[in-house]
XYZ file of C-alpha atoms in Angstrom:
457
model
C 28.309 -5.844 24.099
C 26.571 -6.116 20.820
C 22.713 -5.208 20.330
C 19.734 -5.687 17.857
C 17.216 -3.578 17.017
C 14.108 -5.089 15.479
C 12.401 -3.155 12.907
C 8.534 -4.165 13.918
C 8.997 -3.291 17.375
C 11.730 -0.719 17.751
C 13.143 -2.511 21.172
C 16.985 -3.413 22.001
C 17.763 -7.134 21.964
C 20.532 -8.312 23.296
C 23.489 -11.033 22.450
C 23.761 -13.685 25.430
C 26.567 -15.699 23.955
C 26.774 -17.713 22.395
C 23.253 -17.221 19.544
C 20.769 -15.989 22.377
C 19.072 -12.406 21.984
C 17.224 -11.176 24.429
C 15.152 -8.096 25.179
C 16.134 -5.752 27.863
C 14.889 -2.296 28.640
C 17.852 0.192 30.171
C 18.353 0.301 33.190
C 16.840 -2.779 33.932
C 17.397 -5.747 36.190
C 17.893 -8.035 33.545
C 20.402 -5.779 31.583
C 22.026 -5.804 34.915
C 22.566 -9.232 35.043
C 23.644 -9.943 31.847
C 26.156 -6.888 32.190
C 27.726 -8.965 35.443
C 28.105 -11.950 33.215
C 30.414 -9.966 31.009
C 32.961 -9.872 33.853
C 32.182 -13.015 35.932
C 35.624 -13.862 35.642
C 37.121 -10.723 37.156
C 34.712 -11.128 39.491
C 35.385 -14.651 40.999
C 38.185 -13.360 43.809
C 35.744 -11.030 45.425
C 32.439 -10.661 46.650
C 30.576 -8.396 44.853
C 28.092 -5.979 47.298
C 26.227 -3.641 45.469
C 25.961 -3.128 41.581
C 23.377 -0.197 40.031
C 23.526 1.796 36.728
C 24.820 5.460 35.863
C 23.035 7.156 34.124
C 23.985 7.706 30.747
C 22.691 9.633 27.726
C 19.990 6.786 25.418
C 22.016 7.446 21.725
C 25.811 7.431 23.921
C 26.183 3.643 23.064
C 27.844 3.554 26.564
C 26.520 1.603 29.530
C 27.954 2.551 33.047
C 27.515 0.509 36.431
C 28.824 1.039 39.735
C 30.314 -1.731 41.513
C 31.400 -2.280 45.476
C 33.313 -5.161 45.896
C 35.226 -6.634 48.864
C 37.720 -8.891 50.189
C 39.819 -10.362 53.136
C 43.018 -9.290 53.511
C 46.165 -9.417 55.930
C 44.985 -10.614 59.227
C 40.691 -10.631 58.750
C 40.873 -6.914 57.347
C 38.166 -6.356 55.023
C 39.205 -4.136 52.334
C 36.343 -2.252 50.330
C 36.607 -0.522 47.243
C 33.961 0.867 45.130
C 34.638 1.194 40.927
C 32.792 2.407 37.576
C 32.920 -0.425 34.745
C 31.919 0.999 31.298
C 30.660 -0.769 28.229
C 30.467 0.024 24.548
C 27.238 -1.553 22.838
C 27.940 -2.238 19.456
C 25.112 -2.551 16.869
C 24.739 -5.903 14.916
C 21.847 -7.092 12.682
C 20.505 -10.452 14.541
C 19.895 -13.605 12.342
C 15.397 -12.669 12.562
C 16.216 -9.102 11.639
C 18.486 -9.825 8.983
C 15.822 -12.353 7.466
C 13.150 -9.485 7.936
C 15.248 -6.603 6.242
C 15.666 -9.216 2.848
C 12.375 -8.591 2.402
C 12.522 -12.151 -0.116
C 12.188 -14.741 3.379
C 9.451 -15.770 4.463
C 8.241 -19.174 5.470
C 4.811 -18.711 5.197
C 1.945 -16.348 2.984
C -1.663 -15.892 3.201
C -3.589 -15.889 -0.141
C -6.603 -13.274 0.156
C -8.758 -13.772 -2.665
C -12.258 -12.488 -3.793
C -13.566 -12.741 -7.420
C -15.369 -9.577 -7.379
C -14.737 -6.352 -9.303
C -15.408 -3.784 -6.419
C -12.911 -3.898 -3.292
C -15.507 -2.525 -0.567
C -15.205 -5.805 1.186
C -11.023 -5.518 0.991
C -11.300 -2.221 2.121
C -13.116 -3.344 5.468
C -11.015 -5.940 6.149
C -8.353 -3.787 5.878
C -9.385 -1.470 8.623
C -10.295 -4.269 10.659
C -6.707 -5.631 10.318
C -5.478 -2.350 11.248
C -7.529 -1.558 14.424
C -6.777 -5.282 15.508
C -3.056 -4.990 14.677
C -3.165 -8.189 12.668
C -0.339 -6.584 10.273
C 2.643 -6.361 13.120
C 4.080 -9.916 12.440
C 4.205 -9.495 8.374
C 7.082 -9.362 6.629
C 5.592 -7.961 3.612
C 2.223 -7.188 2.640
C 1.310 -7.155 -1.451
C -1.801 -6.057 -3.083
C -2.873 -8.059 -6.610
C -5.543 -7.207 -8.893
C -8.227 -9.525 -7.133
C -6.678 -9.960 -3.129
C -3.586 -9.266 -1.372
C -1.047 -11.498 -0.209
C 0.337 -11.793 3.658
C 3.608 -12.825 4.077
C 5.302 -14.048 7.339
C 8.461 -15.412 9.091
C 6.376 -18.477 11.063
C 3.482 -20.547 10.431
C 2.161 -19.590 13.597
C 1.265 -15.785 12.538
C 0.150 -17.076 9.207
C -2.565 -19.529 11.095
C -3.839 -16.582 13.347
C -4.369 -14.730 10.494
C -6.254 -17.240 8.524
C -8.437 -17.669 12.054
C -8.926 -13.822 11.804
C -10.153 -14.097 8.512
C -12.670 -16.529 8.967
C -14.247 -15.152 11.770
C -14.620 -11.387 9.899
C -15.836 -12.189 6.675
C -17.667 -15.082 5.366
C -14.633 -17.211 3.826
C -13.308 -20.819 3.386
C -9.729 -21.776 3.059
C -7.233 -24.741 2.251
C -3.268 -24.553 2.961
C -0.842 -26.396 1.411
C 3.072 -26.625 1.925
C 6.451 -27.722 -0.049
C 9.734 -28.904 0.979
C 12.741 -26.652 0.747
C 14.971 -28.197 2.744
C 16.147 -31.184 4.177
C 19.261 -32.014 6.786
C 19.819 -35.773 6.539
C 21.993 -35.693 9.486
C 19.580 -33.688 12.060
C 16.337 -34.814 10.019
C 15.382 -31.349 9.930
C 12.733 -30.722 7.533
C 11.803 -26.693 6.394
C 8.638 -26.542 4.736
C 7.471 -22.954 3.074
C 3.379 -22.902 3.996
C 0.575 -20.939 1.462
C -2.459 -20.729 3.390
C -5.522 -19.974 0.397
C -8.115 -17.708 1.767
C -11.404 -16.821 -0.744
C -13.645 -14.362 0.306
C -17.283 -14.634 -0.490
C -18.294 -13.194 -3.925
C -20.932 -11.185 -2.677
C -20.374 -7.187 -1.817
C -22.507 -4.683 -0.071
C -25.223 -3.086 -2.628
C -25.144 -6.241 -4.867
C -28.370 -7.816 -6.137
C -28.028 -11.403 -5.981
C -30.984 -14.181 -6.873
C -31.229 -17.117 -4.255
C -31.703 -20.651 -5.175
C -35.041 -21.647 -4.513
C -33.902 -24.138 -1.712
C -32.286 -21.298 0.192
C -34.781 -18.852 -0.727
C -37.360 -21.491 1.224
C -35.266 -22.047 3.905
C -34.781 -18.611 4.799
C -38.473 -17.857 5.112
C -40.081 -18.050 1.702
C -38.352 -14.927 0.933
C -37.693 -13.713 -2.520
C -35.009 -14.889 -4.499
C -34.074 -11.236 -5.667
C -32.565 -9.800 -2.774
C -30.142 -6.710 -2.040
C -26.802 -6.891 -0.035
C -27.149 -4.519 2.054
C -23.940 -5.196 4.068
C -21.029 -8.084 4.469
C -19.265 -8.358 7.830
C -19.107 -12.103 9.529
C -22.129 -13.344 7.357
C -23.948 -11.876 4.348
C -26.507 -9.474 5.275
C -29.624 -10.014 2.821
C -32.888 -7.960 1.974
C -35.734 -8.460 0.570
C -36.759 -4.979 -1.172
C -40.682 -6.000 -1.715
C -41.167 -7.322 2.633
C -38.329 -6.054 4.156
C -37.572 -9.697 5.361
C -34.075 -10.098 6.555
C -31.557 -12.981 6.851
C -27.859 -13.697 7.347
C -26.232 -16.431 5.481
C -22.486 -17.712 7.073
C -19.806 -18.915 5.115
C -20.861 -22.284 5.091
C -24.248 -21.796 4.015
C -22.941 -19.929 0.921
C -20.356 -22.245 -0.274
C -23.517 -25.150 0.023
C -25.723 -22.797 -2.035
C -23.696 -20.401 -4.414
C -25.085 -17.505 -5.817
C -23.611 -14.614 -7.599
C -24.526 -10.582 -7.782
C -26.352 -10.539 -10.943
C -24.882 -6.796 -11.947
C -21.382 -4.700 -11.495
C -21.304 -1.589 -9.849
C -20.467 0.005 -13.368
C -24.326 -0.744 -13.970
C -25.987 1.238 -11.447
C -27.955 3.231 -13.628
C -29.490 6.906 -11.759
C -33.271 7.528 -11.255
C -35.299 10.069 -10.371
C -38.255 9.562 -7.534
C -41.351 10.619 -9.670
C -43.978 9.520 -7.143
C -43.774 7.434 -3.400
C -46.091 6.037 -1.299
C -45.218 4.315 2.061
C -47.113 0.823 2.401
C -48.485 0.007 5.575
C -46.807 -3.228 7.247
C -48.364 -6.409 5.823
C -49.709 -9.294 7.940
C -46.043 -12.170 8.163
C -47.502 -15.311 6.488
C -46.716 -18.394 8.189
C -43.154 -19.270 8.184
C -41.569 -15.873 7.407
C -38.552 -14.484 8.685
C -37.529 -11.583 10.585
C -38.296 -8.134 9.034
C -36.059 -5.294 9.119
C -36.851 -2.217 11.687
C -34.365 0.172 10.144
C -36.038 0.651 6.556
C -39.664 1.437 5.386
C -41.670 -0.587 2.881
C -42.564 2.011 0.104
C -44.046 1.678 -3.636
C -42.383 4.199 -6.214
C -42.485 5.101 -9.668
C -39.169 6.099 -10.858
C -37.825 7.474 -14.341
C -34.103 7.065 -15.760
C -32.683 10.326 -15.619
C -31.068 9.440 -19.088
C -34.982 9.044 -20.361
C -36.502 12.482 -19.060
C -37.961 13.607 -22.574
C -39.492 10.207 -22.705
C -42.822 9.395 -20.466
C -41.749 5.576 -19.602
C -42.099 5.057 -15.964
C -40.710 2.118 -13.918
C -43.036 0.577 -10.992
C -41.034 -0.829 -8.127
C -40.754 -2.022 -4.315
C -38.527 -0.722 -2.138
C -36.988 -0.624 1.350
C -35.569 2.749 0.944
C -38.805 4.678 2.075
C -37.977 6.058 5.195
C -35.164 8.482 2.765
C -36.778 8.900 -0.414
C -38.950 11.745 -1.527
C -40.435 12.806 -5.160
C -37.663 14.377 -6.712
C -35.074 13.023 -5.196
C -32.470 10.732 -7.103
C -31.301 7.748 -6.482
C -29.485 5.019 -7.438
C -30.459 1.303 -8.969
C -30.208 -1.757 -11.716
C -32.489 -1.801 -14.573
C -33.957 -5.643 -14.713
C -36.148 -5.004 -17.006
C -33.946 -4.050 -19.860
C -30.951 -6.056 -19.453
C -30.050 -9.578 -20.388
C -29.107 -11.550 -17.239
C -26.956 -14.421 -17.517
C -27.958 -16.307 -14.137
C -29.502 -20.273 -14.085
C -31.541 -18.903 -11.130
C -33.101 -16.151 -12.975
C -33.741 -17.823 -16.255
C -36.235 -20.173 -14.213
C -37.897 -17.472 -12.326
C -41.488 -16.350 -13.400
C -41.135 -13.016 -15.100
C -44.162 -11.908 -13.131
C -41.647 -12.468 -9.841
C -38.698 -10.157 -11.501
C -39.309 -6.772 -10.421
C -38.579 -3.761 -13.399
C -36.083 -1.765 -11.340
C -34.346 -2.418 -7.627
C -33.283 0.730 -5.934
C -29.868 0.591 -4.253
C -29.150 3.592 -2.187
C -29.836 7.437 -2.536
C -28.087 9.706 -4.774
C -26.233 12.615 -3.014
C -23.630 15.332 -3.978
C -20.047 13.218 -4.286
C -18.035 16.513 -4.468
C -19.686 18.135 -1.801
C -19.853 15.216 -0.103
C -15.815 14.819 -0.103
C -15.265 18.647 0.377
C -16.742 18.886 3.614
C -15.739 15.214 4.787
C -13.419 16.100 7.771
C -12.066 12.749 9.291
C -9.638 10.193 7.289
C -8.756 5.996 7.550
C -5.223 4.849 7.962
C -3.632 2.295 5.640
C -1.494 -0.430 5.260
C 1.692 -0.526 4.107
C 1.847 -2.900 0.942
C 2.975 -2.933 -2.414
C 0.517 -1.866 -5.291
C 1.023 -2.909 -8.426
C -0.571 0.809 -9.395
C -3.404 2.694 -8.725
C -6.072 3.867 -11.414
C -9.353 5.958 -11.598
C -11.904 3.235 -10.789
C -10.077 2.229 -7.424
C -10.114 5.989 -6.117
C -13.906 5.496 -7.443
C -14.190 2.431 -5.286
C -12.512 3.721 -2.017
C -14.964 7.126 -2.305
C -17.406 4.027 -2.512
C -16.254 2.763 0.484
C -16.447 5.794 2.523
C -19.663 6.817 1.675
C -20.732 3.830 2.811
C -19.248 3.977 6.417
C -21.232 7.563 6.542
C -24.353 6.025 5.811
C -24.079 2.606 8.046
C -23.585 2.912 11.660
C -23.258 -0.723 12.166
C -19.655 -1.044 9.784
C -18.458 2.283 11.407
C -18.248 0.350 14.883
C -15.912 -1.598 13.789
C -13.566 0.734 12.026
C -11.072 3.625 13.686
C -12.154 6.850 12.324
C -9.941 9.404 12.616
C -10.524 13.079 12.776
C -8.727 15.808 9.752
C -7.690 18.548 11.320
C -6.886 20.083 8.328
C -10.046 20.072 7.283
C -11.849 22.490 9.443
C -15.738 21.916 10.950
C -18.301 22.936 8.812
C -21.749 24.256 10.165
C -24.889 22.224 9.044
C -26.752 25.138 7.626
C -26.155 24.292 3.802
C -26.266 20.299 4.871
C -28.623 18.711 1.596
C -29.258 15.727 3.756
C -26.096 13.679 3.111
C -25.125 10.882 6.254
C -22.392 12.323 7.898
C -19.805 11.140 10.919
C -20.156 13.089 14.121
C -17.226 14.453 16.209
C -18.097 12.275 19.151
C -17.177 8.816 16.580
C -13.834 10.590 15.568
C -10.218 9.796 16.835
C -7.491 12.128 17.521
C -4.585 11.192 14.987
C -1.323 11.375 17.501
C 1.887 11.428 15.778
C 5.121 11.648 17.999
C 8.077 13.373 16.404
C 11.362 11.976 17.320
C 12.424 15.512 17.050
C 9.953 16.335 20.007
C 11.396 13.225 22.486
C 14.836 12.245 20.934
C 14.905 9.356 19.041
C 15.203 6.583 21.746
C 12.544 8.651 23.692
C 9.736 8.584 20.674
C 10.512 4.266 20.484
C 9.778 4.005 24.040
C 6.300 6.110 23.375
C 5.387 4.201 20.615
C 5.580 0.392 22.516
């Protein structure tokens, strides 16, 4: 008897002669019939009365059963006689697994692409893959300098993940496929599929300037606006109303627009003065304002300019955080020398000085005390360097500070990291117990090996 094991799943396949593979768990009533087809033939001169399974250790490679057969003999005497039959499973690598374990097949790959120099919105995706298990079918997952690529065995897993995709994050795609084969005699054709996914180039914290079409049709907002998050749409702000407004993937790719800086520009300020501005009256034809931030006017200095008295005057939705004194984070506008057809026909009376991004906290405190961790994928990486770390600590700060991407995403708890009492807390975001997993990991030292596979189904 000759078995399979398959790599992804860790489950015994198998051979029903002559090319089928099939699963069977032991001890099972289907690895109980296909046992009694291995000696049909020795079987056809009696009837067979009760069959079962001995047990047998899992890692034996033996397979016992218990037979009782009968037959007539002289004269109408029944003559009953009960027997052990034992097998020998012998391992073999099926055609699938063999295909799998070349790492080199695949028929189809998924083309992740964003032209963008910050991963946060890879980084999301990536735990959303994860926590819906979107990465099982792959045969081989490999990370590029702008996207990743997914490959697979069939077509079908390479369409589900494109559907994934599109309804996660704000995308559009195209496929394509080419002939690699061809059997003249069957008229089998075998076609190798690239599915062509691009992402949005819009992350969270980017400042981006509408069109003045979109701008209108999302309720006369500004055109500068702040990203303030990117999960199935574009989450957009406007720092001088708090007006809101979501824009799809098909609203974006009908009116482009691009993040006017990097996150390499975020320049740091200091809050030198703050006053929270009482709601204004919605004129007519204005969207939705935001609940969750505060309408505030501040005047801010560069911490690079603090033996200079040059002051910036801005708007911004940060007010329920920010206090004089504190620092935070933002892009200079006023200074700069922006490259956008957008903004060069703006008024420079509607181009605010500064926009304020997010508040400025402790990073290696913040990471010190930070006792809960994100799984991975498995994928090859063409290397890691300094500004990706910088990027991922990017990342994570930002799941502390929004509750809304945290939903999504399985946060585990590091217990190697022990819990830290709040009395030195500076007023960081931080992840409570009660939103943490437990990390379980199953030894096969603890279960045996064929125990720990059975577990982990």
């Amino acid at each position: 008897m000759q078995t399979a094991t398959e790599p992804v799943t860790a489950r015994c396949r198998y051979l029903q002669p002559p090319g089928t593979w099939i699963q069977c768990a032991l001890e099972s009533r289907e690895l109980l019939a296909l046992c009694l087809k291995k000696i049909k033939a020795s079987l056809s001169k009696v009837r067979l009365i009760d069959a079962g399974f001995i047990w047998t250790e899992p890692h034996s490679k033996r397979l016992k059963l218990k037979l009782t057969v009968q037959k007539e003999v002289i004269n109408g005497a029944v003559l009953q006689q009960v027997f052990v039959v034992e097998y020998l499973i012998q391992s073999q690598m099926c055609e699938d697994c063999h295909r799998i374990e070349a790492k080199d097949f695949w028929k189809a790959v998924v083309q992740v692409r964003q032209k963008t120099l910050h991963k946060k919105t890879f980084y999301y995706l990536e735990q959303l893959i994860l926590k819906h298990r979107l990465h099982q079918n792959t045969l081989r997952i490999k990370e590029i300098h702008d996207g990743l690529d997914f490959y697979y065995s069939s077509k079908q897993h390479a369409q589900k993940m494109v559907d994934f995709l599109q309804c996660t994050v704000p995308s559009r795609s195209k496929s394509s496929q080419r002939l690699t084969s061809h059997d003249v005699h069957s008229n089998v054709y075998n076609y190798k599929s690239t599915f062509s996914v691009e992402i949005v180039p819009v992350c969270k914290d980017n400042v981006v300037c509408l069109s003045p079409k979109l701008a209108q049709s999302l309720g006369n907002m500004s055109q500068i606006c702040v990203c303030i998050r990117v999960t199935s749409t574009v989450h957009l702000i406007d720092p001088s109303t708090l007006q809101i407004a979501e824009i799809d993937g098909n609203t974006y790719w009908r009116h482009p627009f691009n993040s006017l800086f990097n996150p390499k520009q975020l320049e740091e300020f200091i809050v030198m003065d703050i006053n929270r501005v009482q709601e204004k009256k919605k004129p007519a034809g204005a969207g939705a304002r935001s609940n969750k931030h505060t309408l505030a006017e501040a005047w801010v200095k560069k911490t690079s300019e603090l033996n200079t008295d040059h002051q910036y005057f801005c708007c911004t939705h940060l007010g329920h955080i920010l206090n004089p004194g504190d620092l935070v984070l933002g892009f200079d506008l006023a200074n700069c020398n922006l490259n956008d057809e957008f903004v060069n026909k703006m008024s420079p009376h509607n181009i605010p000085d500064v926009v304020l991004i997010k508040k400025s906290y402790d990073r290696a405190k913040r990471q010190h005390r930070r006792n809960w961790k994100l799984k991975e994928l498995e994928r090859d990486r063409e290397g890691t360097d300094t500004d990706d770390e910088r990027q991922y600590q990017d990342f994570l700060e930002d799941l502390e500070e929004d509750e809304a991407i945290r939903k999504n995403v399985n946060i585990y708890r590091n217990a190697d990291i022990p819990v830290e009492s709040d009395t030195d807390d500076d007023g960081a975001p931080r992840i409570s117990l009660a939103e943490m997993l437990e990390d379980l990991h199953i030894s096969e030292d603890a279960t045996g090996g064929e125990g720990a596979n059975m577990m982990t189904e």
